[in-house]
Coordinates of N, CA and C in Angstrom, one line a residue:
M1 N 4.9 -27.7 4.8 CA 5.2 -27.4 6.2 C 6.5 -26.5 6.2
L2 N 6.4 -25.5 7.0 CA 7.6 -24.6 7.1 C 8.7 -25.3 7.8
S3 N 10.0 -25.2 7.3 CA 11.1 -25.8 8.0 C 11.4 -24.9 9.2
N4 N 11.2 -23.6 9.1 CA 11.5 -22.7 10.3 C 10.5 -21.6 10.3
P5 N 9.5 -21.8 11.2 CA 8.4 -20.8 11.3 C 8.7 -19.5 12.0
Q6 N 9.9 -19.5 12.6 CA 10.3 -18.3 13.4 C 10.1 -17.0 12.7
G7 N 9.4 -16.1 13.3 CA 9.3 -14.7 12.7 C 8.2 -14.7 11.6
M8 N 7.4 -15.8 11.4 CA 6.4 -15.8 10.4 C 5.0 -15.6 10.9
V9 N 4.2 -15.1 10.1 CA 2.7 -14.9 10.4 C 1.9 -15.5 9.4
E10 N 0.8 -16.1 9.8 CA -0.1 -16.8 8.9 C -1.5 -16.2 8.8
F11 N -2.0 -15.9 7.6 CA -3.3 -15.5 7.4 C -4.1 -16.7 6.9
L12 N -5.0 -17.2 7.7 CA -5.8 -18.4 7.3 C -7.2 -18.0 6.9
F13 N -7.5 -18.4 5.6 CA -8.8 -18.1 5.0 C -9.6 -19.4 4.8
P14 N -10.5 -19.7 5.7 CA -11.3 -20.9 5.6 C -12.1 -20.9 4.3
V15 N -12.2 -22.0 3.6 CA -13.0 -22.1 2.4 C -14.3 -22.9 2.7
S16 N -14.2 -23.9 3.6 CA -15.3 -24.6 4.0 C -15.1 -25.3 5.3
G17 N -16.2 -25.6 6.0 CA -16.1 -26.2 7.4 C -15.8 -25.1 8.4
T18 N -15.5 -25.6 9.6 CA -15.2 -24.7 10.7 C -13.9 -25.2 11.4
A19 N -13.3 -24.3 12.2 CA -12.1 -24.7 12.9 C -12.0 -23.9 14.2
V20 N -11.3 -24.4 15.2 CA -11.0 -23.7 16.4 C -9.5 -23.6 16.5
V21 N -9.0 -22.3 16.7 CA -7.6 -22.0 16.8 C -7.3 -21.6 18.2
E22 N -6.3 -22.1 18.8 CA -5.9 -21.7 20.1 C -4.4 -21.4 20.2
Q23 N -4.1 -20.3 20.9 CA -2.7 -20.0 21.1 C -2.6 -19.1 22.3
A24 N -1.6 -19.4 23.2 CA -1.3 -18.6 24.4 C -2.6 -18.3 25.2
G25 N -3.4 -19.4 25.4 CA -4.6 -19.3 26.2 C -5.8 -18.6 25.5
Q26 N -5.6 -18.1 24.3 CA -6.7 -17.5 23.5 C -7.3 -18.5 22.5
R27 N -8.6 -18.6 22.5 CA -9.2 -19.5 21.5 C -10.3 -18.8 20.7
V28 N -10.2 -19.0 19.4 CA -11.2 -18.4 18.5 C -11.8 -19.5 17.6
R29 N -13.0 -19.3 17.2 CA -13.7 -20.2 16.2 C -13.8 -19.5 14.9
V30 N -13.4 -20.1 13.8 CA -13.5 -19.5 12.5 C -14.2 -20.4 11.6
D31 N -15.0 -19.8 10.6 CA -15.6 -20.5 9.6 C -15.4 -19.8 8.3
A32 N -16.1 -20.2 7.2 CA -15.9 -19.6 5.9 C -16.2 -18.1 5.8
D33 N -16.8 -17.5 6.9 CA -17.1 -16.1 6.9 C -16.0 -15.3 7.6
A34 N -14.9 -15.9 8.1 CA -13.9 -15.2 8.8 C -12.5 -15.5 8.4
T35 N -11.6 -14.7 8.7 CA -10.1 -14.9 8.5 C -9.4 -14.8 9.8
V36 N -8.5 -15.6 10.1 CA -7.7 -15.6 11.3 C -6.3 -15.3 11.0
V37 N -5.6 -14.5 11.8 CA -4.2 -14.1 11.7 C -3.5 -14.5 13.0
C38 N -2.4 -15.3 12.8 CA -1.7 -15.8 14.0 C -0.2 -15.8 13.7
G39 N 0.6 -15.5 14.8 CA 2.0 -15.6 14.7 C 2.4 -17.1 14.9
L40 N 3.5 -17.5 14.2 CA 3.9 -18.9 14.2 C 5.1 -19.1 15.1
D41 N 5.5 -18.1 15.8 CA 6.6 -18.3 16.8 C 6.3 -19.1 18.0
R42 N 5.0 -19.1 18.3 CA 4.5 -19.8 19.5 C 3.7 -21.0 19.2
P43 N 3.6 -22.0 20.1 CA 2.7 -23.2 19.9 C 1.3 -22.8 19.5
L44 N 0.8 -23.5 18.5 CA -0.5 -23.2 18.0 C -1.4 -24.5 17.9
G45 N -2.6 -24.4 18.4 CA -3.5 -25.6 18.3 C -4.6 -25.3 17.3
L46 N -4.9 -26.4 16.5 CA -5.9 -26.2 15.4 C -6.8 -27.5 15.4
W47 N -8.1 -27.3 15.7 CA -9.0 -28.4 15.6 C -10.1 -28.1 14.5
H48 N -10.4 -29.0 13.7 CA -11.3 -28.6 12.6 C -12.3 -29.7 12.3
S49 N -13.4 -29.3 11.7 CA -14.5 -30.2 11.3 C -14.1 -31.0 10.1
P50 N -14.7 -32.2 9.9 CA -14.4 -33.0 8.7 C -14.7 -32.1 7.4
G51 N -13.9 -32.2 6.4 CA -14.0 -31.5 5.2 C -13.6 -30.0 5.3
F52 N -12.9 -29.7 6.4 CA -12.4 -28.3 6.5 C -11.3 -28.1 5.5
E53 N -11.4 -27.0 4.8 CA -10.4 -26.6 3.8 C -10.1 -25.1 4.0
A54 N -8.9 -24.7 3.7 CA -8.5 -23.3 3.9 C -7.4 -22.9 3.0
L55 N -7.3 -21.6 2.7 CA -6.1 -21.1 2.0 C -5.2 -20.4 3.1
A56 N -3.9 -20.5 3.0 CA -3.0 -19.9 3.9 C -2.0 -19.0 3.2
L57 N -1.8 -17.9 3.7 CA -0.8 -16.9 3.3 C 0.2 -16.7 4.4
V58 N 1.4 -17.2 4.2 CA 2.4 -17.1 5.3 C 3.5 -16.1 4.9
V59 N 3.7 -15.1 5.7 CA 4.7 -14.1 5.4 C 5.6 -13.8 6.6
P60 N 6.8 -13.2 6.4 CA 7.6 -12.7 7.6 C 6.8 -11.6 8.3
E61 N 6.9 -11.6 9.6 CA 6.3 -10.6 10.4 C 6.8 -9.2 10.0
S62 N 8.1 -9.1 9.6 CA 8.6 -7.8 9.2 C 7.9 -7.2 8.1
R63 N 7.2 -8.0 7.3 CA 6.4 -7.5 6.2 C 5.2 -6.7 6.6
L64 N 4.8 -6.9 7.9 CA 3.6 -6.3 8.4 C 3.8 -5.0 9.2
A65 N 5.1 -4.7 9.3 CA 5.4 -3.5 10.2 C 4.7 -2.3 9.8
A66 N 4.7 -1.9 8.6 CA 4.0 -0.7 8.1 C 2.6 -1.0 7.6
R67 N 2.2 -2.2 7.4 CA 0.9 -2.6 6.9 C -0.1 -2.9 7.9
A68 N 0.3 -3.5 9.0 CA -0.7 -4.0 10.0 C -0.2 -3.7 11.4
S69 N -0.3 -2.4 11.8 CA 0.1 -2.0 13.2 C -0.8 -2.7 14.2
W70 N -2.0 -3.2 13.8 CA -2.9 -3.8 14.7 C -2.5 -5.2 15.1
F71 N -1.5 -5.8 14.4 CA -1.1 -7.2 14.8 C -0.1 -7.1 15.9
D72 N -0.4 -7.8 17.0 CA 0.5 -7.8 18.2 C 0.8 -9.2 18.7
Q73 N 0.8 -10.2 17.8 CA 1.1 -11.6 18.1 C -0.1 -12.3 18.7
C74 N -1.1 -11.6 19.0 CA -2.3 -12.3 19.5 C -3.2 -12.7 18.4
L75 N -4.0 -13.7 18.6 CA -4.9 -14.1 17.5 C -5.8 -13.0 17.1
K76 N -6.0 -12.8 15.8 CA -6.9 -11.7 15.3 C -7.8 -12.4 14.3
V77 N -9.1 -12.0 14.4 CA -10.1 -12.5 13.4 C -10.8 -11.3 12.8
F78 N -11.0 -11.3 11.5 CA -11.7 -10.3 10.8 C -12.6 -10.9 9.7
E79 N -13.5 -10.0 9.3 CA -14.5 -10.5 8.3 C -13.8 -10.9 7.0
G80 N -14.1 -12.1 6.6 CA -13.4 -12.6 5.4 C -14.2 -12.8 4.1
R81 N -15.5 -12.4 4.2 CA -16.4 -12.6 3.1 C -17.1 -11.3 2.7
R82 N -16.7 -10.2 3.2 CA -17.2 -8.9 2.9 C -16.1 -7.9 2.7
G83 N -16.4 -6.9 1.9 CA -15.4 -5.8 1.7 C -14.1 -6.3 1.2
L84 N -13.0 -5.7 1.8 CA -11.6 -6.0 1.4 C -11.3 -7.5 1.7
G85 N -11.8 -8.0 2.8 CA -11.6 -9.4 3.2 C -12.0 -10.3 2.1
R86 N -13.1 -10.1 1.5 CA -13.6 -10.9 0.4 C -12.7 -10.7 -0.9
V87 N -12.3 -9.5 -1.1 CA -11.4 -9.3 -2.3 C -10.1 -10.0 -2.1
A88 N -9.5 -10.0 -0.9 CA -8.3 -10.7 -0.6 C -8.5 -12.2 -0.8
F89 N -9.6 -12.7 -0.3 CA -9.8 -14.1 -0.4 C -10.0 -14.6 -1.9
D90 N -10.8 -13.8 -2.6 CA -11.0 -14.1 -4.0 C -9.7 -14.1 -4.8
L91 N -8.8 -13.1 -4.5 CA -7.5 -13.1 -5.2 C -6.6 -14.3 -4.8
L92 N -6.6 -14.6 -3.6 CA -5.8 -15.8 -3.2 C -6.4 -17.1 -3.8
R93 N -7.7 -17.2 -3.9 CA -8.3 -18.4 -4.5 C -7.9 -18.5 -5.9
T94 N -7.9 -17.4 -6.6 CA -7.5 -17.3 -8.0 C -6.1 -17.7 -8.2
V95 N -5.2 -17.2 -7.3 CA -3.8 -17.6 -7.4 C -3.6 -19.1 -7.1
S96 N -4.4 -19.6 -6.2 CA -4.3 -21.1 -6.0 C -4.7 -21.9 -7.2
V97 N -5.7 -21.4 -7.9 CA -6.2 -22.2 -9.1 C -5.2 -22.0 -10.3
E98 N -4.7 -20.7 -10.4 CA -3.9 -20.4 -11.6 C -2.4 -20.5 -11.3
G99 N -2.0 -21.0 -10.1 CA -0.6 -20.9 -9.7 C 0.3 -21.5 -10.8
N100 N 0.0 -22.7 -11.4 CA 0.9 -23.3 -12.3 C 1.0 -22.5 -13.6
A101 N 0.1 -21.6 -13.9 CA 0.2 -20.8 -15.1 C 0.9 -19.5 -14.9
L102 N 1.3 -19.2 -13.6 CA 2.0 -18.0 -13.3 C 3.5 -18.2 -13.1
V103 N 4.3 -17.2 -13.7 CA 5.7 -17.3 -13.4 C 6.0 -16.8 -12.0
A104 N 7.2 -16.9 -11.5 CA 7.5 -16.6 -10.1 C 7.1 -15.1 -9.8
A105 N 7.5 -14.2 -10.7 CA 7.3 -12.8 -10.5 C 5.8 -12.5 -10.4
E106 N 5.0 -13.1 -11.3 CA 3.6 -12.9 -11.3 C 2.9 -13.4 -10.0
F107 N 3.4 -14.6 -9.6 CA 2.9 -15.2 -8.4 C 3.2 -14.4 -7.2
D108 N 4.4 -13.9 -7.1 CA 4.8 -13.0 -5.9 C 4.0 -11.7 -5.9
A109 N 3.8 -11.1 -7.1 CA 3.1 -9.9 -7.2 C 1.6 -10.0 -6.8
A110 N 1.0 -11.1 -7.2 CA -0.4 -11.4 -6.8 C -0.5 -11.6 -5.3
C111 N 0.4 -12.4 -4.7 CA 0.4 -12.6 -3.2 C 0.6 -11.3 -2.5
E112 N 1.5 -10.4 -3.1 CA 1.7 -9.1 -2.4 C 0.5 -8.3 -2.4
R113 N -0.3 -8.3 -3.5 CA -1.6 -7.6 -3.5 C -2.5 -8.1 -2.5
A114 N -2.6 -9.5 -2.4 CA -3.5 -10.1 -1.4 C -3.1 -9.7 0.0
L115 N -1.8 -9.7 0.3 CA -1.3 -9.3 1.6 C -1.8 -7.9 1.9
D116 N -1.6 -6.9 1.0 CA -2.0 -5.6 1.2 C -3.5 -5.5 1.6
L117 N -4.3 -6.2 0.8 CA -5.7 -6.2 1.0 C -6.1 -6.8 2.3
A118 N -5.5 -7.9 2.7 CA -5.8 -8.6 3.9 C -5.4 -7.7 5.1
C119 N -4.3 -7.0 5.0 CA -3.9 -6.1 6.1 C -4.9 -5.0 6.3
L120 N -5.3 -4.4 5.2 CA -6.3 -3.4 5.2 C -7.6 -3.9 5.8
A121 N -8.0 -5.1 5.4 CA -9.3 -5.7 5.9 C -9.1 -5.9 7.4
G122 N -8.0 -6.3 7.9 CA -7.8 -6.5 9.3 C -7.8 -5.3 10.1
S123 N -7.4 -4.2 9.4 CA -7.3 -2.9 10.1 C -8.7 -2.5 10.5
G124 N -9.7 -2.8 9.7 CA -11.1 -2.4 10.0 C -11.4 -1.0 9.7
A125 N -12.7 -0.6 9.8 CA -13.1 0.7 9.4 C -12.5 1.8 10.3
R126 N -12.3 1.5 11.6 CA -11.7 2.5 12.5 C -10.3 2.8 12.2
E127 N -9.6 1.8 11.6 CA -8.2 2.1 11.2 C -8.0 3.1 10.1
A128 N -9.1 3.4 9.4 CA -9.0 4.3 8.3 C -8.5 5.7 8.7
D129 N -8.8 6.1 9.9 CA -8.4 7.4 10.4 C -7.4 7.3 11.5
S130 N -6.8 6.1 11.6 CA -5.8 5.9 12.7 C -4.5 6.5 12.4
S131 N -3.6 6.5 13.5 CA -2.3 7.0 13.4 C -1.5 6.2 12.4
H132 N -1.8 4.9 12.2 CA -1.1 4.1 11.3 C -1.2 4.6 9.9
R133 N -2.4 5.0 9.4 CA -2.6 5.5 8.1 C -1.9 6.9 8.0
S134 N -2.1 7.7 9.0 CA -1.5 9.0 9.0 C 0.1 8.9 8.8
A135 N 0.6 8.0 9.6 CA 2.1 7.8 9.5 C 2.5 7.3 8.2
A136 N 1.7 6.4 7.6 CA 2.1 5.9 6.3 C 2.0 7.0 5.2
R137 N 1.0 7.9 5.3 CA 0.9 9.0 4.4 C 2.1 9.9 4.5
A138 N 2.5 10.2 5.8 CA 3.6 11.1 6.0 C 4.9 10.5 5.5
T139 N 5.0 9.2 5.6 CA 6.2 8.5 5.0 C 6.2 8.7 3.5
I140 N 5.1 8.5 2.9 CA 5.0 8.6 1.4 C 5.3 10.0 1.0
R141 N 4.7 11.0 1.6 CA 4.9 12.4 1.3 C 6.4 12.8 1.5
R142 N 7.0 12.3 2.6 CA 8.4 12.7 2.9 C 9.3 12.1 1.8
F143 N 9.1 10.9 1.4 CA 9.9 10.3 0.3 C 9.8 11.1 -1.0
V144 N 8.6 11.4 -1.3 CA 8.4 12.1 -2.6 C 9.0 13.5 -2.5
A145 N 8.9 14.2 -1.3 CA 9.5 15.5 -1.2 C 11.0 15.4 -1.2
D146 N 11.6 14.4 -0.7 CA 13.1 14.2 -0.7 C 13.6 13.9 -2.0
H147 N 12.8 13.3 -2.9 CA 13.3 12.8 -4.2 C 12.6 13.5 -5.4
V148 N 12.0 14.7 -5.1 CA 11.2 15.3 -6.1 C 12.1 15.8 -7.3
A149 N 13.3 16.0 -7.1 CA 14.2 16.5 -8.2 C 14.8 15.3 -9.0
D150 N 14.5 14.1 -8.6 CA 15.0 12.9 -9.3 C 14.1 12.7 -10.5
P151 N 14.6 12.7 -11.7 CA 13.8 12.5 -12.9 C 13.2 11.1 -13.0
E152 N 13.7 10.2 -12.2 CA 13.2 8.8 -12.3 C 12.1 8.6 -11.3
L153 N 11.7 9.6 -10.5 CA 10.7 9.5 -9.5 C 9.4 9.1 -10.1
D154 N 8.8 8.0 -9.7 CA 7.5 7.6 -10.1 C 6.9 6.6 -9.1
G155 N 5.7 6.1 -9.4 CA 5.1 5.2 -8.4 C 5.9 4.0 -8.2
H156 N 6.5 3.4 -9.2 CA 7.3 2.2 -9.0 C 8.5 2.4 -8.1
M157 N 9.2 3.6 -8.3 CA 10.3 3.9 -7.4 C 9.9 4.1 -6.0
V158 N 8.8 4.8 -5.7 CA 8.3 4.9 -4.4 C 8.0 3.6 -3.7
A159 N 7.3 2.8 -4.5 CA 6.9 1.4 -3.9 C 8.1 0.6 -3.6
A160 N 9.1 0.6 -4.5 CA 10.3 -0.2 -4.3 C 11.1 0.3 -3.1
A161 N 11.2 1.6 -3.0 CA 12.0 2.2 -1.9 C 11.4 1.9 -0.5
L162 N 10.1 2.0 -0.5 CA 9.4 1.9 0.8 C 9.0 0.4 1.1
G163 N 9.1 -0.4 0.1 CA 8.8 -1.8 0.4 C 7.3 -2.1 0.4
W164 N 6.5 -1.2 -0.2 CA 5.0 -1.4 -0.2 C 4.6 -1.6 -1.7
S165 N 3.5 -2.2 -1.9 CA 3.0 -2.3 -3.2 C 2.3 -1.0 -3.6
R166 N 2.1 -0.8 -4.9 CA 1.5 0.5 -5.4 C 0.0 0.5 -4.9
R167 N -0.6 -0.7 -4.9 CA -2.0 -0.7 -4.4 C -2.1 -0.2 -3.0
Y168 N -1.1 -0.6 -2.2 CA -1.1 -0.2 -0.8 C -0.9 1.3 -0.7
L169 N 0.0 1.8 -1.5 CA 0.3 3.3 -1.5 C -1.0 4.1 -1.9
Q170 N -1.7 3.5 -2.9 CA -2.9 4.2 -3.3 C -4.0 4.2 -2.2
A171 N -4.1 3.1 -1.5 CA -5.0 3.0 -0.5 C -4.8 4.0 0.7
M172 N -3.5 4.2 1.0 CA -3.1 5.1 2.0 C -3.5 6.6 1.6
L173 N -3.3 6.9 0.3 CA -3.6 8.2 -0.1 C -5.1 8.5 -0.5
H174 N -5.8 7.4 -0.6 CA -7.2 7.5 -1.0 C -8.0 8.5 -0.1
D175 N -7.8 8.4 1.2 CA -8.5 9.3 2.2 C -8.4 10.8 1.9
E176 N -7.2 11.1 1.2 CA -7.0 12.5 0.9 C -7.4 12.9 -0.5
G177 N -8.1 11.9 -1.2 CA -8.5 12.2 -2.5 C -7.4 12.3 -3.6
L178 N -6.3 11.7 -3.3 CA -5.1 11.8 -4.1 C -4.7 10.5 -4.7
T179 N -4.1 10.5 -5.9 CA -3.4 9.3 -6.4 C -2.0 9.6 -6.2
L180 N -1.2 8.5 -6.3 CA 0.3 8.7 -6.1 C 0.8 9.5 -7.3
S181 N 0.3 9.4 -8.5 CA 0.8 10.2 -9.6 C 0.5 11.7 -9.4
E182 N -0.7 12.0 -8.8 CA -1.0 13.4 -8.5 C -0.1 13.9 -7.4
L183 N 0.2 13.1 -6.4 CA 1.1 13.6 -5.4 C 2.5 14.0 -5.9
I184 N 3.0 13.1 -6.8 CA 4.3 13.4 -7.4 C 4.2 14.6 -8.3
R185 N 3.1 14.7 -9.1 CA 3.0 15.9 -10.0 C 2.9 17.2 -9.2
N186 N 2.1 17.2 -8.1 CA 2.0 18.4 -7.3 C 3.3 18.8 -6.6
A187 N 4.0 17.8 -6.2 CA 5.4 18.0 -5.6 C 6.3 18.7 -6.6
R188 N 6.2 18.2 -7.8 CA 7.1 18.8 -8.9 C 6.7 20.2 -9.2
L189 N 5.4 20.4 -9.3 CA 4.9 21.8 -9.5 C 5.2 22.7 -8.4
D190 N 5.2 22.3 -7.2 CA 5.6 23.1 -6.0 C 7.1 23.4 -6.2
M191 N 7.9 22.5 -6.6 CA 9.3 22.7 -6.8 C 9.5 23.7 -7.9
A192 N 8.7 23.6 -8.9 CA 8.8 24.5 -10.1 C 8.5 26.0 -9.6
R193 N 7.5 26.1 -8.8 CA 7.2 27.5 -8.4 C 8.3 28.1 -7.6
V194 N 8.9 27.3 -6.7 CA 10.0 27.8 -5.9 C 11.2 28.2 -6.8
R195 N 11.5 27.4 -7.8 CA 12.6 27.7 -8.7 C 12.3 29.0 -9.5
L196 N 11.1 29.1 -9.9 CA 10.7 30.3 -10.7 C 10.8 31.6 -9.9
E197 N 10.4 31.5 -8.6 CA 10.5 32.6 -7.7 C 11.9 33.0 -7.3
Q198 N 12.7 31.9 -7.1 CA 14.1 32.2 -6.6 C 15.1 32.3 -7.6
E199 N 14.9 31.9 -8.9 CA 15.9 31.9 -9.9 C 15.3 32.6 -11.1
P200 N 15.2 33.9 -11.1 CA 14.5 34.7 -12.2 C 15.2 34.5 -13.6
A201 N 16.4 34.1 -13.6 CA 17.1 34.0 -14.9 C 16.9 32.6 -15.5
L202 N 16.3 31.7 -14.8 CA 16.2 30.3 -15.2 C 15.0 30.2 -16.3
P203 N 15.3 29.7 -17.5 CA 14.2 29.7 -18.5 C 13.1 28.8 -18.0
I204 N 11.9 29.2 -18.3 CA 10.7 28.4 -17.9 C 10.7 27.1 -18.6
G205 N 11.2 27.0 -19.8 CA 11.2 25.7 -20.6 C 12.1 24.7 -19.8
W206 N 13.2 25.2 -19.2 CA 14.0 24.2 -18.5 C 13.3 23.7 -17.3
V207 N 12.6 24.6 -16.6 CA 11.8 24.1 -15.4 C 10.8 23.1 -15.9
A208 N 10.1 23.3 -17.0 CA 9.1 22.4 -17.5 C 9.7 21.0 -17.7
V209 N 10.9 21.0 -18.3 CA 11.6 19.7 -18.6 C 12.0 19.0 -17.3
E210 N 12.4 19.8 -16.3 CA 12.8 19.2 -15.0 C 11.6 18.6 -14.3
C211 N 10.4 19.1 -14.6 CA 9.2 18.6 -14.0 C 8.5 17.5 -14.9
R212 N 9.3 17.1 -15.9 CA 8.9 15.9 -16.8 C 7.7 16.3 -17.7
Y213 N 7.6 17.5 -18.1 CA 6.6 17.9 -19.0 C 7.2 18.0 -20.4
G214 N 6.5 17.4 -21.4 CA 7.0 17.4 -22.8 C 6.8 18.7 -23.5
S215 N 6.0 19.6 -23.0 CA 5.8 20.9 -23.7 C 5.6 22.0 -22.7
H216 N 5.9 23.2 -23.2 CA 5.7 24.4 -22.3 C 4.2 24.6 -22.1
A217 N 3.4 24.3 -23.1 CA 1.9 24.5 -22.9 C 1.3 23.5 -21.9
A218 N 1.8 22.3 -21.9 CA 1.3 21.3 -20.9 C 1.7 21.7 -19.5
F219 N 2.9 22.2 -19.4 CA 3.4 22.6 -18.1 C 2.6 23.8 -17.6
S220 N 2.4 24.8 -18.5 CA 1.6 26.0 -18.1 C 0.2 25.7 -17.7
T221 N -0.4 24.7 -18.4 CA -1.8 24.4 -18.0 C -1.8 23.7 -16.6
A222 N -0.9 22.8 -16.4 CA -0.9 22.1 -15.1 C -0.5 23.1 -14.0
F223 N 0.4 24.0 -14.3 CA 0.8 25.0 -13.3 C -0.3 25.9 -12.9
R224 N -1.1 26.4 -13.9 CA -2.2 27.3 -13.7 C -3.3 26.5 -12.9
S225 N -3.5 25.3 -13.2 CA -4.6 24.5 -12.5 C -4.2 24.4 -11.0
R226 N -3.0 24.3 -10.7 CA -2.6 24.2 -9.3 C -2.5 25.5 -8.6
F227 N -2.0 26.6 -9.2 CA -1.7 27.8 -8.5 C -2.6 29.0 -9.0
G228 N -3.4 28.8 -10.0 CA -4.3 29.9 -10.4 C -3.6 30.9 -11.2
M229 N -2.4 30.7 -11.6 CA -1.6 31.6 -12.5 C -0.6 30.8 -13.3
T230 N -0.1 31.4 -14.4 CA 0.8 30.7 -15.2 C 2.2 30.9 -14.7
P231 N 3.2 30.1 -15.1 CA 4.6 30.3 -14.7 C 5.1 31.7 -15.1
R232 N 4.7 32.2 -16.3 CA 5.1 33.5 -16.7 C 4.6 34.6 -15.7
E233 N 3.3 34.4 -15.3 CA 2.8 35.4 -14.4 C 3.5 35.4 -13.0
V234 N 3.9 34.2 -12.6 CA 4.7 34.1 -11.3 C 6.0 34.8 -11.5
R235 N 6.7 34.5 -12.7 CA 8.0 35.1 -13.0 C 7.8 36.6 -13.1
E236 N 6.8 37.1 -13.7 CA 6.7 38.6 -13.9 C 6.4 39.2 -12.5
G237 N 5.7 38.5 -11.7 CA 5.4 39.1 -10.3 C 6.6 39.2 -9.5
Q238 N 7.6 38.4 -9.7 CA 8.9 38.5 -9.0 C 9.8 39.6 -9.6
V239 N 9.7 39.8 -10.9 CA 10.5 40.8 -11.5 C 10.1 42.2 -11.1
R240 N 8.8 42.5 -11.0 CA 8.3 43.8 -10.7 C 8.8 44.3 -9.3

């Protein structure tokens, strides 16, 4: 039992049986095929059949700000045994079974992944093209662009800074056919081209190192794949 449920949200994943959840005059019936999301700030009624069992994931509402724009403190129900809802349920069930074998960091990481998946499942198919996902992608791109010169920039840094899991970041970029690593690589190559064009005296090898390439050849190959020309060809075009 939570000592202070203020500001908390519960994802309830029924395992067996049925239940009726009521809050603020809204009543929903859930069974093992559904998942219900509810805020715990307000009185909540729960009636269930004999043998009802469920898994519960309780998180601060602040954790949903960028993940679940669809949640507005009203009861929400989404498919819990198909698609991402099923994946989230299976992951939570595994965590429940293996909990004693997990250290705290592993347990937290697994729950974080389950939360990401549950939020995406709750968003539904229409959310895929919504302003929520567009805004999330813009946030990711902006962070990468602002930190592209940082040699420590990688997926872990982006996830930690934005407070999102890497799985969630990947899901947001999936619609554009990009991985987070590709986004960072492309941003570094874009920076490299600007530097080559604006600083003709800067050695190409230095630019390659700044972009985290271990060899001039690897840098040239990646550069040509993105721009259709080598770094030297870009440099020569500026000199002429």
